[in-house]
mmCIF file of C-alpha atoms in Angstrom:
data_model
loop_
_atom_site.group_PDB
_atom_site.id
_atom_site.type_symbol
_atom_site.label_atom_id
_atom_site.label_comp_id
_atom_site.label_asym_id
_atom_site.label_seq_id
_atom_site.Cartn_x
_atom_site.Cartn_y
_atom_site.Cartn_z
ATOM 1 C CA MET O 202 97.488 88.578 137.071
ATOM 2 C CA LYS O 203 97.212 92.530 138.228
ATOM 3 C CA LYS O 204 99.771 93.802 134.886
ATOM 4 C CA THR O 205 97.531 91.463 133.351
ATOM 5 C CA LYS O 206 93.880 93.747 134.398
ATOM 6 C CA LYS O 207 96.202 96.393 133.562
ATOM 7 C CA LYS O 208 96.749 95.768 129.801
ATOM 8 C CA LYS O 209 93.388 95.083 129.713
ATOM 9 C CA THR O 210 91.507 98.569 130.654
ATOM 10 C CA ASN O 211 94.894 100.487 129.750
ATOM 11 C CA TRP O 212 93.033 100.728 126.326
ATOM 12 C CA VAL O 213 90.259 102.344 127.950
ATOM 13 C CA HIS O 214 91.260 105.462 129.400
ATOM 14 C CA GLU O 215 93.362 105.575 125.873
ATOM 15 C CA GLU O 216 90.603 105.777 123.676
ATOM 16 C CA PHE O 217 88.172 107.784 125.589
ATOM 17 C CA SER O 218 90.010 110.688 127.681
ATOM 18 C CA GLU O 219 88.756 113.164 125.814
ATOM 19 C CA ILE O 220 85.329 111.934 126.645
ATOM 20 C CA SER O 221 83.144 114.961 127.794
ATOM 21 C CA LEU O 222 79.691 113.817 129.334
ATOM 22 C CA GLY O 223 79.043 117.844 130.848
ATOM 23 C CA ASP O 224 79.566 116.188 134.130
ATOM 24 C CA SER O 225 83.560 114.914 135.457
ATOM 25 C CA ARG O 226 82.000 112.556 138.391
ATOM 26 C CA LEU O 227 79.742 111.059 134.765
ATOM 27 C CA ASP O 228 83.288 111.223 132.599
ATOM 28 C CA ALA O 229 84.930 108.685 135.058
ATOM 29 C CA ARG O 230 82.214 107.013 135.591
ATOM 30 C CA PHE O 231 82.033 106.519 132.055
ATOM 31 C CA ILE O 232 85.637 105.189 132.137
ATOM 32 C CA LYS O 233 85.111 102.821 135.199
ATOM 33 C CA THR O 234 82.002 101.203 133.770
ATOM 34 C CA THR O 235 83.161 100.827 130.588
ATOM 35 C CA GLU O 236 86.625 98.688 132.160
ATOM 36 C CA LEU O 237 84.709 96.564 133.735
ATOM 37 C CA LEU O 238 82.539 95.623 130.480
ATOM 38 C CA SER O 239 85.368 95.027 128.438
ATOM 39 C CA GLN O 240 86.649 92.351 130.876
ATOM 40 C CA ARG O 241 83.258 90.769 130.065
ATOM 41 C CA PRO O 242 81.734 91.703 126.697
ATOM 42 C CA SER O 243 80.083 89.272 126.235
ATOM 43 C CA GLU O 244 77.838 89.589 129.506
ATOM 44 C CA SER O 245 75.021 91.314 129.928
ATOM 45 C CA ILE O 246 75.477 94.183 132.464
ATOM 46 C CA ASN O 247 73.603 92.500 134.702
ATOM 47 C CA ARG O 248 76.308 89.487 134.642
ATOM 48 C CA ALA O 249 79.456 91.481 133.684
ATOM 49 C CA ILE O 250 79.024 93.956 136.977
ATOM 50 C CA GLU O 251 79.406 92.264 140.118
ATOM 51 C CA ASP O 252 79.625 95.162 142.517
ATOM 52 C CA ALA O 253 76.070 95.759 143.457
ATOM 53 C CA ALA O 254 77.238 99.422 143.971
ATOM 54 C CA ASP O 255 78.967 99.464 140.519
ATOM 55 C CA LYS O 256 75.513 97.985 138.847
ATOM 56 C CA LYS O 257 73.666 100.471 140.617
ATOM 57 C CA ALA O 258 76.162 103.111 138.975
ATOM 58 C CA ALA O 259 76.588 102.090 135.111
ATOM 59 C CA TYR O 260 71.985 102.005 135.457
ATOM 60 C CA ARG O 261 72.369 105.441 136.897
ATOM 61 C CA LEU O 262 74.574 106.356 134.023
ATOM 62 C CA PHE O 263 72.777 105.029 131.041
ATOM 63 C CA ASN O 264 69.697 106.680 132.314
ATOM 64 C CA ASN O 265 71.288 109.985 132.446
ATOM 65 C CA ASP O 266 70.083 112.585 129.499
ATOM 66 C CA LYS O 267 73.655 113.907 129.614
ATOM 67 C CA PHE O 268 75.526 110.724 128.652
ATOM 68 C CA THR O 269 74.608 110.163 124.558
ATOM 69 C CA SER O 270 75.399 107.500 122.574
ATOM 70 C CA GLU O 271 75.863 110.401 119.979
ATOM 71 C CA LYS O 272 79.446 112.051 122.507
ATOM 72 C CA VAL O 273 80.688 108.402 123.329
ATOM 73 C CA PHE O 274 80.639 107.373 119.071
ATOM 74 C CA SER O 275 82.042 110.804 118.708
ATOM 75 C CA VAL O 276 85.101 110.560 120.634
ATOM 76 C CA HIS O 277 85.512 106.750 119.442
ATOM 77 C CA GLN O 278 85.559 107.970 115.533
ATOM 78 C CA LYS O 279 88.744 110.638 116.456
ATOM 79 C CA ARG O 280 90.563 107.582 117.479
ATOM 80 C CA THR O 281 89.652 105.506 114.779
ATOM 81 C CA MET O 282 90.401 108.234 112.295
ATOM 82 C CA GLU O 283 93.816 109.019 114.186
ATOM 83 C CA ARG O 284 95.104 105.503 113.792
ATOM 84 C CA MET O 285 93.647 105.314 110.076
ATOM 85 C CA GLU O 286 96.176 108.219 109.515
ATOM 86 C CA ASN O 287 99.412 105.869 109.569
ATOM 87 C CA HIS O 288 97.817 103.438 106.469
ATOM 88 C CA LYS O 289 97.739 103.998 102.807
ATOM 89 C CA VAL O 290 95.089 101.524 102.052
ATOM 90 C CA VAL O 291 92.366 101.538 104.890
ATOM 91 C CA LEU O 292 89.385 99.353 103.997
ATOM 92 C CA SER O 293 85.442 100.240 104.758
ATOM 93 C CA ILE O 294 83.309 97.600 105.813
ATOM 94 C CA HIS O 295 80.400 97.895 105.855
ATOM 95 C CA ASP O 296 77.270 95.421 106.944
ATOM 96 C CA THR O 297 73.674 95.001 108.394
ATOM 97 C CA SER O 298 72.532 93.715 112.178
ATOM 98 C CA PHE O 299 69.458 92.714 114.088
ATOM 99 C CA LEU O 300 69.818 93.172 117.535
ATOM 100 C CA ASN O 301 66.918 90.885 119.137
ATOM 101 C CA TYR O 302 65.010 92.295 122.321
ATOM 102 C CA ASP O 303 61.751 90.230 122.068
ATOM 103 C CA GLY O 304 61.916 88.799 125.694
ATOM 104 C CA HIS O 305 61.985 92.672 126.569
ATOM 105 C CA GLU O 306 58.167 93.274 126.167
ATOM 106 C CA ALA O 307 57.915 95.915 128.702
ATOM 107 C CA THR O 308 60.471 97.926 126.789
ATOM 108 C CA ASP O 309 59.332 101.321 124.347
ATOM 109 C CA GLY O 310 61.086 102.352 121.413
ATOM 110 C CA LEU O 311 61.486 98.783 119.429
ATOM 111 C CA GLY O 312 60.001 97.230 115.849
ATOM 112 C CA SER O 313 60.232 94.181 114.074
ATOM 113 C CA ILE O 314 62.877 92.338 112.959
ATOM 114 C CA GLY O 315 61.906 89.965 111.011
ATOM 115 C CA GLY O 316 61.559 90.245 106.678
ATOM 116 C CA PRO O 317 59.143 92.211 105.012
ATOM 117 C CA SER O 318 56.863 89.279 104.152
ATOM 118 C CA SER O 319 57.607 87.548 107.623
ATOM 119 C CA GLU O 320 55.151 86.776 110.315
ATOM 120 C CA ASN O 321 56.998 86.657 113.184
ATOM 121 C CA HIS O 322 58.050 89.996 113.429
ATOM 122 C CA ALA O 323 60.783 89.433 116.544
ATOM 123 C CA GLN O 324 60.943 93.234 117.721
ATOM 124 C CA GLY O 325 64.287 94.830 118.642
ATOM 125 C CA LEU O 326 66.362 97.332 116.337
ATOM 126 C CA VAL O 327 68.063 97.182 113.445
ATOM 127 C CA PHE O 328 71.644 97.729 113.799
ATOM 128 C CA HIS O 329 74.491 99.627 110.685
ATOM 129 C CA ALA O 330 77.710 99.811 110.882
ATOM 130 C CA GLY O 331 80.723 100.319 109.019
ATOM 131 C CA MET O 332 83.940 99.178 110.299
ATOM 132 C CA GLY O 333 88.118 100.482 109.372
ATOM 133 C CA VAL O 334 90.194 97.558 108.117
ATOM 134 C CA THR O 335 93.718 97.415 107.513
ATOM 135 C CA GLU O 336 94.506 95.372 104.517
ATOM 136 C CA SER O 337 96.095 92.308 106.878
ATOM 137 C CA GLY O 338 92.274 92.163 108.490
ATOM 138 C CA LEU O 339 94.090 94.468 111.536
ATOM 139 C CA ALA O 340 90.844 96.509 112.953
ATOM 140 C CA LEU O 341 90.922 99.955 113.456
ATOM 141 C CA GLY O 342 87.231 101.281 114.492
ATOM 142 C CA LEU O 343 83.695 101.766 113.699
ATOM 143 C CA GLN O 344 83.534 104.699 111.246
ATOM 144 C CA SER O 345 80.073 105.038 110.880
ATOM 145 C CA LEU O 346 76.889 103.519 113.293
ATOM 146 C CA GLN O 347 73.087 104.370 112.310
ATOM 147 C CA VAL O 348 71.233 102.560 115.237
ATOM 148 C CA TRP O 349 66.983 102.551 114.039
ATOM 149 C CA ALA O 350 63.568 101.257 115.138
ATOM 150 C CA ARG O 351 60.936 99.830 112.117
ATOM 151 C CA PRO O 352 57.182 100.130 112.064
ATOM 152 C CA GLU O 353 55.628 96.925 114.595
ATOM 153 C CA ASP O 354 54.632 95.680 112.059
ATOM 154 C CA GLY O 355 57.455 95.143 109.660
ATOM 155 C CA ILE O 356 58.556 97.569 106.313
ATOM 156 C CA GLY O 357 55.917 95.556 104.034
ATOM 157 C CA ASP O 358 55.988 96.838 101.293
ATOM 158 C CA ARG O 359 55.891 100.892 102.150
ATOM 159 C CA GLU O 360 59.472 101.225 100.476
ATOM 160 C CA LYS O 361 58.779 99.703 96.845
ATOM 161 C CA ASN O 362 57.657 103.325 95.553
ATOM 162 C CA CYS O 363 59.649 105.153 98.169
ATOM 163 C CA PRO O 364 62.017 108.308 97.397
ATOM 164 C CA LEU O 365 66.002 106.640 97.886
ATOM 165 C CA GLU O 366 66.671 108.857 100.541
ATOM 166 C CA GLU O 367 63.504 107.744 102.560
ATOM 167 C CA LYS O 368 64.405 103.904 101.878
ATOM 168 C CA GLU O 369 66.254 101.602 104.256
ATOM 169 C CA SER O 370 68.910 100.878 101.928
ATOM 170 C CA TYR O 371 69.614 104.610 101.780
ATOM 171 C CA ARG O 372 72.078 103.184 104.967
ATOM 172 C CA TRP O 373 74.427 102.118 102.987
ATOM 173 C CA ILE O 374 74.951 105.613 101.181
ATOM 174 C CA ILE O 375 74.960 107.650 104.425
ATOM 175 C CA GLY O 376 77.230 104.878 106.111
ATOM 176 C CA MET O 377 79.654 105.628 103.088
ATOM 177 C CA ARG O 378 79.556 109.485 103.269
ATOM 178 C CA GLU O 379 80.000 109.030 106.636
ATOM 179 C CA ALA O 380 83.075 106.370 106.658
ATOM 180 C CA LYS O 381 84.473 109.194 103.881
ATOM 181 C CA LYS O 382 84.830 112.641 106.380
ATOM 182 C CA LEU O 383 87.647 110.155 108.432
ATOM 183 C CA TYR O 384 90.070 109.452 105.281
ATOM 184 C CA GLY O 385 92.900 111.567 104.843
ATOM 185 C CA PRO O 386 94.385 113.188 101.662
ATOM 186 C CA ASP O 387 97.232 110.074 101.876
ATOM 187 C CA THR O 388 94.655 106.948 102.557
ATOM 188 C CA GLN O 389 92.654 105.173 99.830
ATOM 189 C CA MET O 390 89.399 103.845 100.455
ATOM 190 C CA ILE O 391 88.074 101.065 99.352
ATOM 191 C CA TYR O 392 84.222 100.249 100.499
ATOM 192 C CA ILE O 393 83.322 96.972 100.579
ATOM 193 C CA ALA O 394 79.657 95.426 101.378
ATOM 194 C CA ASP O 395 77.412 92.358 100.293
ATOM 195 C CA ARG O 396 74.939 91.571 97.533
ATOM 196 C CA GLU O 397 72.179 93.995 99.371
ATOM 197 C CA SER O 398 74.011 96.988 98.785
ATOM 198 C CA ASP O 399 74.728 95.813 95.197
ATOM 199 C CA MET O 400 72.394 99.592 93.859
ATOM 200 C CA PHE O 401 72.863 101.753 91.459
ATOM 201 C CA GLU O 402 73.637 104.978 92.884
ATOM 202 C CA ILE O 403 76.017 103.063 95.692
ATOM 203 C CA PHE O 404 78.202 103.150 92.571
ATOM 204 C CA LEU O 405 77.250 107.049 91.496
ATOM 205 C CA GLU O 406 78.168 107.949 94.829
ATOM 206 C CA ALA O 407 81.962 106.563 95.123
ATOM 207 C CA LYS O 408 82.577 108.036 91.572
ATOM 208 C CA LYS O 409 80.587 111.564 93.426
ATOM 209 C CA ILE O 410 83.091 111.277 96.915
ATOM 210 C CA ASN O 411 86.510 109.515 95.305
ATOM 211 C CA CYS O 412 86.233 106.295 97.193
ATOM 212 C CA ASP O 413 86.854 103.091 95.683
ATOM 213 C CA VAL O 414 84.185 100.293 96.050
ATOM 214 C CA ILE O 415 83.630 96.187 95.991
ATOM 215 C CA ILE O 416 80.810 94.981 96.172
ATOM 216 C CA ARG O 417 79.121 91.484 95.991
ATOM 217 C CA SER O 418 77.224 91.790 92.644
ATOM 218 C CA LYS O 419 73.415 90.856 93.284
ATOM 219 C CA HIS O 420 71.707 91.622 90.192
ATOM 220 C CA ASP O 421 72.600 89.920 86.965
ATOM 221 C CA ARG O 422 72.393 93.634 84.615
ATOM 222 C CA MET O 423 72.362 94.097 81.184
ATOM 223 C CA ILE O 424 75.443 95.491 80.283
ATOM 224 C CA ILE O 425 76.550 98.055 77.787
ATOM 225 C CA GLY O 426 78.377 97.196 74.299
ATOM 226 C CA ASN O 427 76.331 94.529 72.717
ATOM 227 C CA ASP O 428 73.005 94.661 74.897
ATOM 228 C CA TYR O 429 73.864 91.205 76.841
ATOM 229 C CA TYR O 430 73.627 90.239 80.340
ATOM 230 C CA LEU O 431 76.516 90.186 82.958
ATOM 231 C CA SER O 432 76.238 86.021 83.423
ATOM 232 C CA TRP O 433 76.165 85.426 79.349
ATOM 233 C CA HIS O 434 78.981 87.755 79.656
ATOM 234 C CA LEU O 435 80.840 85.677 82.010
ATOM 235 C CA ASP O 436 80.348 82.371 81.123
ATOM 236 C CA ARG O 437 82.308 82.936 77.976
ATOM 237 C CA LEU O 438 85.303 84.291 78.900
ATOM 238 C CA THR O 439 88.139 82.446 79.755
ATOM 239 C CA ASN O 440 89.423 81.285 82.363
ATOM 240 C CA ALA O 441 92.227 83.632 84.164
ATOM 241 C CA GLY O 442 93.353 81.261 85.855
ATOM 242 C CA THR O 443 92.495 79.182 89.570
ATOM 243 C CA LEU O 444 92.590 80.150 93.494
ATOM 244 C CA GLN O 445 91.934 78.410 96.743
ATOM 245 C CA VAL O 446 89.538 79.832 99.234
ATOM 246 C CA GLU O 447 88.595 79.238 102.743
ATOM 247 C CA ASP O 448 84.783 78.478 103.202
ATOM 248 C CA PRO O 449 84.448 78.837 107.048
ATOM 249 C CA LYS O 450 80.998 78.732 106.990
ATOM 250 C CA ASN O 451 82.329 74.949 105.721
ATOM 251 C CA LYS O 452 85.035 74.863 107.111
ATOM 252 C CA ARG O 453 87.128 73.569 104.146
ATOM 253 C CA ILE O 454 89.423 74.635 101.461
ATOM 254 C CA ALA O 455 87.776 75.654 97.483
ATOM 255 C CA ASN O 456 89.688 75.068 94.414
ATOM 256 C CA VAL O 457 88.229 78.193 92.616
ATOM 257 C CA GLU O 458 88.406 78.913 88.894
ATOM 258 C CA VAL O 459 88.523 83.459 88.624
ATOM 259 C CA VAL O 460 87.402 85.041 85.484
ATOM 260 C CA TYR O 461 87.438 88.853 85.323
ATOM 261 C CA SER O 462 86.561 91.650 82.920
ATOM 262 C CA LYS O 463 85.904 95.532 82.786
ATOM 263 C CA ILE O 464 81.659 96.329 82.551
ATOM 264 C CA ALA O 465 79.506 99.275 82.065
ATOM 265 C CA PHE O 466 76.426 99.816 82.396
ATOM 266 C CA ASN O 467 73.380 102.103 82.966
ATOM 267 C CA ASP O 468 70.878 103.073 85.882
ATOM 268 C CA PRO O 469 68.222 100.601 85.430
ATOM 269 C CA LYS O 470 65.537 102.764 86.451
ATOM 270 C CA GLU O 471 66.547 105.164 83.619
ATOM 271 C CA VAL O 472 66.725 103.513 80.835
ATOM 272 C CA LYS O 473 63.066 101.373 82.351
ATOM 273 C CA ALA O 474 61.991 104.805 81.957
ATOM 274 C CA LYS O 475 63.784 106.194 78.602
ATOM 275 C CA HIS O 476 63.274 102.220 76.743
ATOM 276 C CA LEU O 477 66.763 103.594 75.397
ATOM 277 C CA ALA O 478 70.393 103.583 76.840
ATOM 278 C CA ARG O 479 70.663 107.292 75.217
ATOM 279 C CA LYS O 480 74.171 108.444 75.711
ATOM 280 C CA ASP O 481 71.993 111.269 79.209
ATOM 281 C CA ILE O 482 71.557 108.497 80.554
ATOM 282 C CA ASP O 483 73.755 107.636 84.154
ATOM 283 C CA ARG O 484 76.072 104.896 83.647
ATOM 284 C CA VAL O 485 79.404 103.491 85.475
ATOM 285 C CA GLU O 486 82.479 101.624 84.516
ATOM 286 C CA LEU O 487 83.666 98.704 86.665
ATOM 287 C CA TYR O 488 85.222 95.445 86.623
ATOM 288 C CA VAL O 489 83.958 92.700 87.351
ATOM 289 C CA VAL O 490 85.552 89.583 88.953
ATOM 290 C CA GLU O 491 84.258 86.363 89.172
ATOM 291 C CA VAL O 492 84.293 83.305 91.916
ATOM 292 C CA LYS O 493 83.500 80.118 90.909
ATOM 293 C CA GLU O 494 83.544 76.380 91.928
ATOM 294 C CA VAL O 495 83.180 74.229 89.539
ATOM 295 C CA ASP O 496 83.420 70.929 91.213
ATOM 296 C CA PRO O 497 82.199 70.787 95.075
ATOM 297 C CA PRO O 498 81.565 68.480 96.997
ATOM 298 C CA GLU O 499 77.804 66.703 97.372
ATOM 299 C CA GLY O 500 76.115 68.014 99.401
ATOM 300 C CA ILE O 501 77.864 71.233 99.349
ATOM 301 C CA GLU O 502 76.906 74.334 97.805
ATOM 302 C CA GLY O 503 79.629 75.376 95.699
ATOM 303 C CA LEU O 504 80.830 78.869 96.201
ATOM 304 C CA HIS O 505 80.535 81.828 93.399
ATOM 305 C CA TRP O 506 80.882 85.233 94.013
ATOM 306 C CA ARG O 507 80.665 88.341 91.420
ATOM 307 C CA LEU O 508 82.283 91.103 93.084
ATOM 308 C CA LEU O 509 82.476 94.367 91.209
ATOM 309 C CA THR O 510 85.252 97.196 92.066
ATOM 310 C CA SER O 511 86.580 100.848 90.964
ATOM 311 C CA LEU O 512 89.704 98.712 91.204
ATOM 312 C CA PRO O 513 91.488 97.839 87.899
ATOM 313 C CA VAL O 514 91.921 94.599 87.815
ATOM 314 C CA ASN O 515 94.142 93.793 84.454
ATOM 315 C CA SER O 516 96.030 89.983 85.786
ATOM 316 C CA HIS O 517 95.409 87.493 87.295
ATOM 317 C CA ASP O 518 96.928 89.154 90.646
ATOM 318 C CA ASP O 519 95.143 91.793 90.626
ATOM 319 C CA ALA O 520 91.678 89.537 90.433
ATOM 320 C CA ILE O 521 93.537 88.064 93.842
ATOM 321 C CA LYS O 522 94.250 90.612 95.417
ATOM 322 C CA ILE O 523 89.962 92.212 94.849
ATOM 323 C CA VAL O 524 89.342 88.312 96.407
ATOM 324 C CA SER O 525 91.611 88.842 99.453
ATOM 325 C CA TYR O 526 90.232 92.410 100.368
#
């Protein structure tokens, strides 16, 4: 039993041996508190720590001005970077979550976590992170971390005409930049994100900082060539083969058809403003892999993904690799 406990907590000392909160007693308290919380990570502080003295000490730690999330995260980032050095390819997976504290009515600093048009403005925080993961799926650590509070009445339509840097969607670019800082010259970065990150600026940023991307497509763009839309183009491609894909939501294996193609498109805002796809307008060249379930079971929506990537896709095997990522 003692060996199991030691094994569980040793990682805390290894991960945070360089923590410096400005007071050695705080450093020691942080290590012990983290050990206690790590043994029951799904519980609240009050339930995870049984001893009254340790519980009181934990709350004092988090209330101390010398304790900041930046100090803790910077140490973890360094360890993450060290683990990444041992791999030629590290996937950088980004997503947004919501921390719901609607029951904490007396807590200051919370904002709405409802949708733009939601009347139910539950209170909480927005949490956006990027995680480094090996090709086999082993998590190496968080690469980037952003936490913020929206206005209490939500974001509404405020963002539509804002500069990109003032929009919430800018978090995708910030996360990409922060993650890139952890990559050495011998490790390839592949940035992976879902449909919400599908914006033209993310592809320009990836090219600028020299990282690869796989983004699930949200927009049916006009692609360069014969002025046709992406969906029209994909519908006319020849099936390149079939593939079995796990559908964890419905606990099943789906049989899908795969097509792929190289495409290019302009910045849609500039095209709309200038009414012509001139040569001086920003453009990106990518590959697209479409995965589509032809005959889904009755009552289940068929899988359908369009994946935009900077990685070359010239064969069925290349397409399968993109899907697996």
